[in-house]
mmCIF file of C-alpha atoms in Angstrom:
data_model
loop_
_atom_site.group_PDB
_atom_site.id
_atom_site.type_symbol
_atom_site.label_atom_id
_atom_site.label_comp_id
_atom_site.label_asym_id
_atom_site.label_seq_id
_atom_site.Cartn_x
_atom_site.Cartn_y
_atom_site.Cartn_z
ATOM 1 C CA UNK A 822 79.557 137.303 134.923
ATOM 2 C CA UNK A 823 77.587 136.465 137.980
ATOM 3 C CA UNK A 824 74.354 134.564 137.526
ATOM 4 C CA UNK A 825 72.561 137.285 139.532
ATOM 5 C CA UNK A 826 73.065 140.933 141.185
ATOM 6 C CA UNK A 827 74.547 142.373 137.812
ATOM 7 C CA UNK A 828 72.281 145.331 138.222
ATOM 8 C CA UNK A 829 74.705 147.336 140.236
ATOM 9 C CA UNK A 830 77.204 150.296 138.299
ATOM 10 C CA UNK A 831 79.824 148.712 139.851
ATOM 11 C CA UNK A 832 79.385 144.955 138.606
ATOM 12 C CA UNK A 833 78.319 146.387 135.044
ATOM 13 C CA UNK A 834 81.684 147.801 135.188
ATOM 14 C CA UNK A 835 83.788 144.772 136.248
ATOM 15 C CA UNK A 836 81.437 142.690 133.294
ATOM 16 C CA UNK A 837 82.245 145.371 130.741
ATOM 17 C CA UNK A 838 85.724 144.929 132.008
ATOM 18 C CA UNK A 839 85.580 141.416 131.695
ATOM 19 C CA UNK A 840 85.161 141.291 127.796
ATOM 20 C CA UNK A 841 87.272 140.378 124.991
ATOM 21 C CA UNK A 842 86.073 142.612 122.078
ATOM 22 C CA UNK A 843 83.991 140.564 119.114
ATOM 23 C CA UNK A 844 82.496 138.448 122.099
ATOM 24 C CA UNK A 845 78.972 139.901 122.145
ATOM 25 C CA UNK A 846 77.153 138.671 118.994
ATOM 26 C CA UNK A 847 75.215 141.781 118.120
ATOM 27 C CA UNK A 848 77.904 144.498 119.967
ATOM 28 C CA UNK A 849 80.830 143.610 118.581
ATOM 29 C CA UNK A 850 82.478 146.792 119.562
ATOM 30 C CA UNK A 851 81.894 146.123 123.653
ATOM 31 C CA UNK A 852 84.975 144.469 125.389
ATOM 32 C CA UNK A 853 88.789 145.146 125.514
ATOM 33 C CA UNK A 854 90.405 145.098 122.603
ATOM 34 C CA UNK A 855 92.830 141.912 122.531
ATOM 35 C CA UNK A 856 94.804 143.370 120.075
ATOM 36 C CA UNK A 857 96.209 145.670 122.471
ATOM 37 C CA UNK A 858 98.406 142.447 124.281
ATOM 38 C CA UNK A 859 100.400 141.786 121.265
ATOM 39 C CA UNK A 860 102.037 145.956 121.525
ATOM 40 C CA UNK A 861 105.270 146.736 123.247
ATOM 41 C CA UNK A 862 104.011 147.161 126.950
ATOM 42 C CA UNK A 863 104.894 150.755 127.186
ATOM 43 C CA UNK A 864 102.487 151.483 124.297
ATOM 44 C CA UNK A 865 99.989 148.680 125.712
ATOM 45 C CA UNK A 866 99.485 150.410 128.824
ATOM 46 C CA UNK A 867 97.804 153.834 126.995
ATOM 47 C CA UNK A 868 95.623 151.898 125.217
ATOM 48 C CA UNK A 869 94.245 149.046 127.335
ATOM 49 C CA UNK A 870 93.650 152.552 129.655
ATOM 50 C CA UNK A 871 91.932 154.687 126.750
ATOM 51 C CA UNK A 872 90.017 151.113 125.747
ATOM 52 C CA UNK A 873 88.890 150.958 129.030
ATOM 53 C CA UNK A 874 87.837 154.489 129.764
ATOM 54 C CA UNK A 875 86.118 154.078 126.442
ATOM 55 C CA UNK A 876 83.788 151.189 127.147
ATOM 56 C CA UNK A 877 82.924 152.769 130.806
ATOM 57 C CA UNK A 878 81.852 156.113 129.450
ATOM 58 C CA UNK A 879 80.134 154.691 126.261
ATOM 59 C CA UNK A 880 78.388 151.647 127.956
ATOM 60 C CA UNK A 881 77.791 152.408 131.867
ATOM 61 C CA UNK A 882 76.442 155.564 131.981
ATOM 62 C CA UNK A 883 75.143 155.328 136.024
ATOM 63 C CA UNK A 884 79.228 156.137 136.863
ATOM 64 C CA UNK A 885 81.851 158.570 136.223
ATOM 65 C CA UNK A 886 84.860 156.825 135.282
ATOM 66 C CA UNK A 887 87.798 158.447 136.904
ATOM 67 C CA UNK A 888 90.538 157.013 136.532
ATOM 68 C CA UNK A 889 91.981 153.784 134.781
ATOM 69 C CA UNK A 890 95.183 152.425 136.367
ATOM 70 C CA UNK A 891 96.744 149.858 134.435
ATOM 71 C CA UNK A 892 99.392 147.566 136.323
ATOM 72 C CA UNK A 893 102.431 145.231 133.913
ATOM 73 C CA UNK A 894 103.919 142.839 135.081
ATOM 74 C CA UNK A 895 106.747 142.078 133.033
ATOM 75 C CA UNK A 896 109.453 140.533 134.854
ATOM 76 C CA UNK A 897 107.343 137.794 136.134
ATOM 77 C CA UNK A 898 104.517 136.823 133.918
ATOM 78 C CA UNK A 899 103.705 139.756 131.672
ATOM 79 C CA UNK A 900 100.359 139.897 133.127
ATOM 80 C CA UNK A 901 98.173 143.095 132.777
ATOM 81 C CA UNK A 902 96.049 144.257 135.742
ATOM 82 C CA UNK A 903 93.432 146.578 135.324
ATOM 83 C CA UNK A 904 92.014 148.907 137.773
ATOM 84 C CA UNK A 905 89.134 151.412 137.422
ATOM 85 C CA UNK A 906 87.932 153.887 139.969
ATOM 86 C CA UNK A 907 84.439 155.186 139.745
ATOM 87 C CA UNK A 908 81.810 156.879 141.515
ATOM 88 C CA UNK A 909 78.206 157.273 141.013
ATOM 89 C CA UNK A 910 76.899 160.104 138.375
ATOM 90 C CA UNK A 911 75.037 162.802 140.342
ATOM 91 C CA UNK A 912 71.487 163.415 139.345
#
């Protein structure tokens, strides 16, 4: 988390994004769900997608979440990459 400009939709979303779930003391529930890494990555990549979705529509409600696309990378390093596309909510 940046130590200032966290104001924005867009840098609420990539702190939201940022979270391991149980890591805000009096929110438990806000932050990806670690759980998810230990799955079979073809079952991984739904969830971490429908956990993410999840926190954007439940905790940033300045944006429309969009879409969620969720990148493994198993033949090198088994690395997940998340991507979110948003837009600002109308009105």
């Amino acid at each position: 988390m940046k130590a200032s400009g966290n104001g924005t939709p867009k840098q609420c979303v990539e702190n939201l994004l940022s979270l391991w779930r149980y890591e805000v003391p009096f929110d438990r529930a806000r932050g990806i769900d670690t759980r998810i890494f230990d799955h079979p990555a073809n079952t991984a990549e739904g969830e971490l997608r429908e956990n993410a979705l999840w926190l954007i529509r439940t905790y940033e409600t300045r944006v429309n979440a969009d879409r969620v696309e969720i990148t493994v990378n198993i033949a090198e390093d088994g690395d997940y990459y998340l991507t979110a596309s948003i837009s600002d909510r109308e009105g």
